[in-house]
CSV table of N, CA and C in Angstrom, one decimal:
chain,number,residue,atom,x,y,z
A,1,MET,N,104.3,123.3,61.3
A,1,MET,CA,103.6,122.1,61.7
A,1,MET,C,103.1,122.3,63.2
A,2,ASN,N,102.0,121.7,63.4
A,2,ASN,CA,101.4,121.7,64.7
A,2,ASN,C,101.6,120.4,65.5
A,3,PHE,N,102.4,120.4,66.5
A,3,PHE,CA,102.6,119.1,67.2
A,3,PHE,C,101.8,119.0,68.5
A,4,HIS,N,100.9,119.9,68.7
A,4,HIS,CA,100.1,119.8,69.9
A,4,HIS,C,99.3,118.5,70.1
A,5,GLY,N,98.7,118.0,69.1
A,5,GLY,CA,98.0,116.8,69.1
A,5,GLY,C,98.8,115.6,69.5
A,6,ILE,N,100.0,115.5,68.9
A,6,ILE,CA,101.0,114.4,69.1
A,6,ILE,C,101.5,114.5,70.6
A,7,ILE,N,101.8,115.7,71.0
A,7,ILE,CA,102.3,115.9,72.4
A,7,ILE,C,101.2,115.5,73.4
A,8,ILE,N,100.0,115.9,73.2
A,8,ILE,CA,98.9,115.6,74.1
A,8,ILE,C,98.6,114.1,74.1
A,9,GLY,N,98.5,113.5,72.9
A,9,GLY,CA,98.2,112.1,72.8
A,9,GLY,C,99.3,111.3,73.4
A,10,ALA,N,100.6,111.6,73.3
A,10,ALA,CA,101.6,110.9,73.9
A,10,ALA,C,101.6,111.0,75.4
A,11,ALA,N,101.2,112.2,75.9
A,11,ALA,CA,101.2,112.4,77.4
A,11,ALA,C,100.0,111.6,78.0
A,12,VAL,N,98.9,111.6,77.3
A,12,VAL,CA,97.7,110.8,77.8
A,12,VAL,C,98.0,109.3,77.8
A,13,PHE,N,98.7,108.9,76.7
A,13,PHE,CA,99.1,107.5,76.6
A,13,PHE,C,100.0,107.1,77.8
A,14,LEU,N,100.9,108.0,78.1
A,14,LEU,CA,101.8,107.8,79.2
A,14,LEU,C,101.1,107.8,80.6
A,15,CYS,N,100.1,108.6,80.7
A,15,CYS,CA,99.2,108.7,81.9
A,15,CYS,C,98.5,107.3,82.1
A,16,ILE,N,98.0,106.8,81.0
A,16,ILE,CA,97.3,105.5,81.0
A,16,ILE,C,98.3,104.4,81.4
A,17,GLY,N,99.5,104.5,80.8
A,17,GLY,CA,100.5,103.5,81.1
A,17,GLY,C,101.0,103.6,82.6
A,18,ILE,N,100.9,104.7,83.2
A,18,ILE,CA,101.3,104.8,84.6
A,18,ILE,C,100.2,104.4,85.5
A,19,CYS,N,98.9,104.7,85.2
A,19,CYS,CA,97.8,104.4,86.0
A,19,CYS,C,97.5,102.9,86.1
A,20,HIS,N,97.6,102.2,85.0
A,20,HIS,CA,97.3,100.8,85.0
A,20,HIS,C,98.1,100.0,86.0
A,21,PRO,N,99.4,100.0,86.0
A,21,PRO,CA,100.2,99.3,87.0
A,21,PRO,C,99.9,99.8,88.5
A,22,LEU,N,99.6,101.1,88.6
A,22,LEU,CA,99.3,101.6,89.9
A,22,LEU,C,98.0,101.0,90.5
A,23,VAL,N,97.0,100.8,89.6
A,23,VAL,CA,95.8,100.2,90.1
A,23,VAL,C,96.1,98.8,90.6
A,24,ILE,N,96.9,98.0,89.8
A,24,ILE,CA,97.2,96.7,90.2
A,24,ILE,C,97.9,96.6,91.5
A,25,LYS,N,98.9,97.5,91.7
A,25,LYS,CA,99.7,97.5,93.0
A,25,LYS,C,98.8,98.0,94.2
A,26,MET,N,98.0,99.0,93.9
A,26,MET,CA,97.1,99.5,95.0
A,26,MET,C,96.1,98.4,95.5
A,27,GLU,N,95.5,97.7,94.5
A,27,GLU,CA,94.6,96.7,94.8
A,27,GLU,C,95.3,95.6,95.6
A,28,TYR,N,96.5,95.2,95.2
A,28,TYR,CA,97.2,94.1,95.8
A,28,TYR,C,97.5,94.5,97.3
A,29,HIS,N,97.9,95.7,97.5
A,29,HIS,CA,98.3,96.1,98.9
A,29,HIS,C,97.2,96.5,99.8
A,30,TRP,N,96.2,97.3,99.2
A,30,TRP,CA,95.2,97.9,100.0
A,30,TRP,C,93.8,97.4,99.7
A,31,GLY,N,93.6,96.8,98.6
A,31,GLY,CA,92.3,96.4,98.1
A,31,GLY,C,91.5,97.5,97.5
A,32,LYS,N,90.2,97.2,97.2
A,32,LYS,CA,89.4,98.2,96.5
A,32,LYS,C,89.1,99.4,97.4
A,33,ARG,N,89.3,99.3,98.7
A,33,ARG,CA,89.0,100.4,99.6
A,33,ARG,C,89.8,101.6,99.3
A,34,SER,N,90.9,101.5,98.5
A,34,SER,CA,91.7,102.6,98.2
A,34,SER,C,91.2,103.4,97.0
A,35,TRP,N,90.0,103.2,96.5
A,35,TRP,CA,89.4,103.9,95.4
A,35,TRP,C,89.4,105.4,95.6
A,36,TRP,N,89.2,105.8,96.9
A,36,TRP,CA,89.0,107.2,97.2
A,36,TRP,C,90.3,108.0,96.8
A,37,ILE,N,91.5,107.3,96.8
A,37,ILE,CA,92.7,108.0,96.4
A,37,ILE,C,92.6,108.4,95.0
A,38,TRP,N,92.1,107.6,94.1
A,38,TRP,CA,91.9,107.9,92.7
A,38,TRP,C,90.9,109.1,92.6
A,39,LEU,N,89.8,109.0,93.4
A,39,LEU,CA,88.9,110.1,93.3
A,39,LEU,C,89.5,111.5,93.7
A,40,ALA,N,90.3,111.5,94.8
A,40,ALA,CA,90.9,112.7,95.3
A,40,ALA,C,91.9,113.2,94.2
A,41,ALA,N,92.7,112.3,93.7
A,41,ALA,CA,93.7,112.7,92.6
A,41,ALA,C,93.0,113.3,91.4
A,42,GLY,N,91.9,112.6,91.0
A,42,GLY,CA,91.1,113.1,89.9
A,42,GLY,C,90.5,114.5,90.1
A,43,LEU,N,90.0,114.7,91.3
A,43,LEU,CA,89.4,116.0,91.6
A,43,LEU,C,90.5,117.1,91.7
A,44,VAL,N,91.6,116.8,92.3
A,44,VAL,CA,92.7,117.8,92.4
A,44,VAL,C,93.2,118.1,91.0
A,45,CYS,N,93.4,117.1,90.1
A,45,CYS,CA,93.9,117.4,88.8
A,45,CYS,C,92.8,118.1,88.0
A,46,SER,N,91.6,117.8,88.2
A,46,SER,CA,90.5,118.6,87.5
A,46,SER,C,90.6,120.0,87.8
A,47,GLY,N,90.7,120.3,89.1
A,47,GLY,CA,90.8,121.7,89.6
A,47,GLY,C,92.0,122.4,89.0
A,48,MET,N,93.2,121.6,89.0
A,48,MET,CA,94.4,122.2,88.5
A,48,MET,C,94.3,122.5,87.0
A,49,SER,N,93.6,121.7,86.3
A,49,SER,CA,93.5,121.9,84.8
A,49,SER,C,92.6,123.2,84.5
A,50,LEU,N,91.8,123.6,85.5
A,50,LEU,CA,91.0,124.8,85.3
A,50,LEU,C,91.8,126.0,85.5
A,51,ILE,N,92.9,125.9,86.4
A,51,ILE,CA,93.6,127.2,86.7
A,51,ILE,C,94.9,127.3,86.0
A,52,VAL,N,95.4,126.2,85.4
A,52,VAL,CA,96.7,126.3,84.6
A,52,VAL,C,96.4,127.1,83.3
A,53,GLU,N,97.3,128.1,83.1
A,53,GLU,CA,97.1,128.9,81.9
A,53,GLU,C,97.5,128.3,80.6
A,54,ASN,N,98.6,127.5,80.7
A,54,ASN,CA,99.1,126.9,79.5
A,54,ASN,C,98.1,125.9,79.0
A,55,GLN,N,97.6,126.1,77.7
A,55,GLN,CA,96.5,125.2,77.2
A,55,GLN,C,96.9,123.8,77.1
A,56,ILE,N,98.1,123.5,76.6
A,56,ILE,CA,98.6,122.1,76.4
A,56,ILE,C,98.7,121.4,77.8
A,57,LEU,N,99.3,122.1,78.7
A,57,LEU,CA,99.5,121.5,80.0
A,57,LEU,C,98.1,121.3,80.7
A,58,SER,N,97.2,122.2,80.5
A,58,SER,CA,95.9,122.1,81.1
A,58,SER,C,95.2,120.9,80.5
A,59,ILE,N,95.3,120.6,79.2
A,59,ILE,CA,94.7,119.5,78.6
A,59,ILE,C,95.3,118.2,79.1
A,60,ILE,N,96.6,118.2,79.3
A,60,ILE,CA,97.3,117.0,79.8
A,60,ILE,C,96.9,116.7,81.2
A,61,ILE,N,96.8,117.7,82.1
A,61,ILE,CA,96.4,117.5,83.4
A,61,ILE,C,94.9,117.0,83.5
A,62,GLY,N,94.1,117.6,82.6
A,62,GLY,CA,92.7,117.1,82.6
A,62,GLY,C,92.6,115.7,82.1
A,63,GLY,N,93.5,115.3,81.1
A,63,GLY,CA,93.5,113.9,80.7
A,63,GLY,C,93.9,113.0,81.8
A,64,PHE,N,94.9,113.4,82.6
A,64,PHE,CA,95.3,112.6,83.8
A,64,PHE,C,94.2,112.5,84.8
A,65,ALA,N,93.5,113.6,85.0
A,65,ALA,CA,92.3,113.6,85.9
A,65,ALA,C,91.3,112.5,85.5
A,66,PHE,N,91.0,112.4,84.3
A,66,PHE,CA,90.1,111.4,83.9
A,66,PHE,C,90.6,110.0,83.8
A,67,CYS,N,92.0,109.9,83.7
A,67,CYS,CA,92.6,108.6,83.9
A,67,CYS,C,92.4,108.1,85.4
A,68,CYS,N,92.5,109.1,86.3
A,68,CYS,CA,92.3,108.8,87.7
A,68,CYS,C,90.9,108.4,87.9
A,69,PHE,N,89.9,109.1,87.3
A,69,PHE,CA,88.5,108.7,87.5
A,69,PHE,C,88.3,107.3,86.9
A,70,TRP,N,88.9,106.9,85.8
A,70,TRP,CA,88.8,105.6,85.2
A,70,TRP,C,89.4,104.6,86.2
A,71,GLY,N,90.5,105.0,86.9
A,71,GLY,CA,91.1,104.1,87.9
A,71,GLY,C,90.2,103.6,89.0
A,72,ILE,N,89.2,104.4,89.3
A,72,ILE,CA,88.2,104.0,90.3
A,72,ILE,C,87.5,102.7,89.8
A,73,LEU,N,87.0,102.8,88.6
A,73,LEU,CA,86.3,101.6,88.0
A,73,LEU,C,87.3,100.4,87.9
A,74,GLU,N,88.5,100.7,87.5
A,74,GLU,CA,89.5,99.6,87.3
A,74,GLU,C,89.8,99.0,88.7
A,75,MET,N,89.8,99.8,89.7
A,75,MET,CA,90.1,99.2,91.1
A,75,MET,C,89.1,98.1,91.4
A,76,PHE,N,87.8,98.3,91.1
A,76,PHE,CA,86.8,97.3,91.4
A,76,PHE,C,86.9,96.2,90.4
A,77,GLN,N,87.2,96.5,89.2
A,77,GLN,CA,87.4,95.4,88.2
A,77,GLN,C,88.6,94.5,88.5
A,78,GLN,N,89.6,95.2,89.1
A,78,GLN,CA,90.9,94.4,89.4
A,78,GLN,C,90.6,93.4,90.5
A,79,GLU,N,89.7,93.7,91.5
A,79,GLU,CA,89.4,92.8,92.5
A,79,GLU,C,88.7,91.6,91.9
A,80,LYS,N,87.9,91.8,90.9
A,80,LYS,CA,87.2,90.7,90.2
A,80,LYS,C,88.2,89.8,89.5
A,81,ARG,N,89.2,90.5,88.9
A,81,ARG,CA,90.2,89.7,88.1
A,81,ARG,C,91.1,88.9,89.1
A,82,VAL,N,91.3,89.4,90.3
A,82,VAL,CA,92.1,88.6,91.3
A,82,VAL,C,91.3,87.4,91.7
A,83,LEU,N,90.0,87.6,92.0
A,83,LEU,CA,89.1,86.5,92.4
A,83,LEU,C,89.0,85.4,91.3
A,84,LYS,N,89.1,85.8,90.0
A,84,LYS,CA,89.1,84.8,89.0
A,84,LYS,C,90.4,84.1,88.8
A,85,GLY,N,91.5,84.6,89.5
A,85,GLY,CA,92.8,84.0,89.4
A,85,GLY,C,93.7,84.6,88.3
A,86,TRP,N,93.2,85.6,87.7
A,86,TRP,CA,94.0,86.2,86.6
A,86,TRP,C,95.2,87.0,87.1
A,87,PHE,N,95.1,87.5,88.3
A,87,PHE,CA,96.2,88.2,89.0
A,87,PHE,C,96.5,87.6,90.3
A,88,PRO,N,97.7,87.7,90.8
A,88,PRO,CA,98.0,87.1,92.1
A,88,PRO,C,97.3,87.9,93.3
A,89,GLU,N,96.9,87.2,94.3
A,89,GLU,CA,96.3,87.9,95.4
A,89,GLU,C,97.4,88.0,96.5
A,90,ASN,N,97.2,89.0,97.3
A,90,ASN,CA,98.1,89.3,98.4
A,90,ASN,C,97.9,88.2,99.5
A,91,PRO,N,98.9,87.4,99.9
A,91,PRO,CA,98.7,86.4,100.9
A,91,PRO,C,98.2,87.0,102.2
A,92,LYS,N,98.5,88.2,102.5
A,92,LYS,CA,98.1,88.8,103.8
A,92,LYS,C,96.6,89.1,103.8
A,93,ARG,N,96.0,89.1,102.6
A,93,ARG,CA,94.6,89.4,102.5
A,93,ARG,C,93.8,88.2,102.0
A,94,HIS,N,94.4,87.0,102.2
A,94,HIS,CA,93.7,85.8,101.7
A,94,HIS,C,92.4,85.6,102.3
A,95,GLY,N,92.2,85.9,103.6
A,95,GLY,CA,91.0,85.7,104.3
A,95,GLY,C,89.9,86.6,103.7
A,96,TYR,N,90.2,87.8,103.3
A,96,TYR,CA,89.3,88.7,102.6
A,96,TYR,C,88.8,88.1,101.3
A,97,TYR,N,89.7,87.6,100.5
A,97,TYR,CA,89.3,87.0,99.2
A,97,TYR,C,88.5,85.8,99.4
A,98,GLU,N,88.8,85.0,100.4
A,98,GLU,CA,88.1,83.7,100.7
A,98,GLU,C,86.7,84.1,101.1
A,99,SER,N,86.5,85.1,101.9
A,99,SER,CA,85.1,85.5,102.3
A,99,SER,C,84.3,85.9,101.1
A,100,LEU,N,84.9,86.6,100.1
A,100,LEU,CA,84.2,87.0,98.9
A,100,LEU,C,83.9,85.7,98.0
A,101,ARG,N,84.8,84.8,98.0
A,101,ARG,CA,84.6,83.6,97.2
A,101,ARG,C,83.4,82.7,97.8
A,102,ASN,N,83.3,82.7,99.2
A,102,ASN,CA,82.3,82.0,99.8
A,102,ASN,C,80.9,82.6,99.7
A,103,LYS,N,80.8,83.9,99.4
A,103,LYS,CA,79.6,84.5,99.3
A,103,LYS,C,78.9,84.1,98.0
A,104,LYS,N,79.6,83.6,97.0
A,104,LYS,CA,79.1,83.3,95.7
A,104,LYS,C,78.4,81.9,95.7
């Protein structure tokens, strides 16, 4: 039996499960300006996936890299969800959110 697909699928599922709450926390504390962290992590993991010799591990690292790239988009979407009231806003950043609401 070949379990490679199941192992890779479970690992990528876990990566997605880790990245989603991280996007929410990062937007809450730092706002969307922290998108560059996702870019840096994605680029580092992309590079690592090219040099890792183990094929399964390389695929998993590459999957995590693209979860990080997707996190950039989600960071901007998360700010919109906060503005709609779907997620709590950081009280320390209330002025920032109010300025965005007043632009509309």
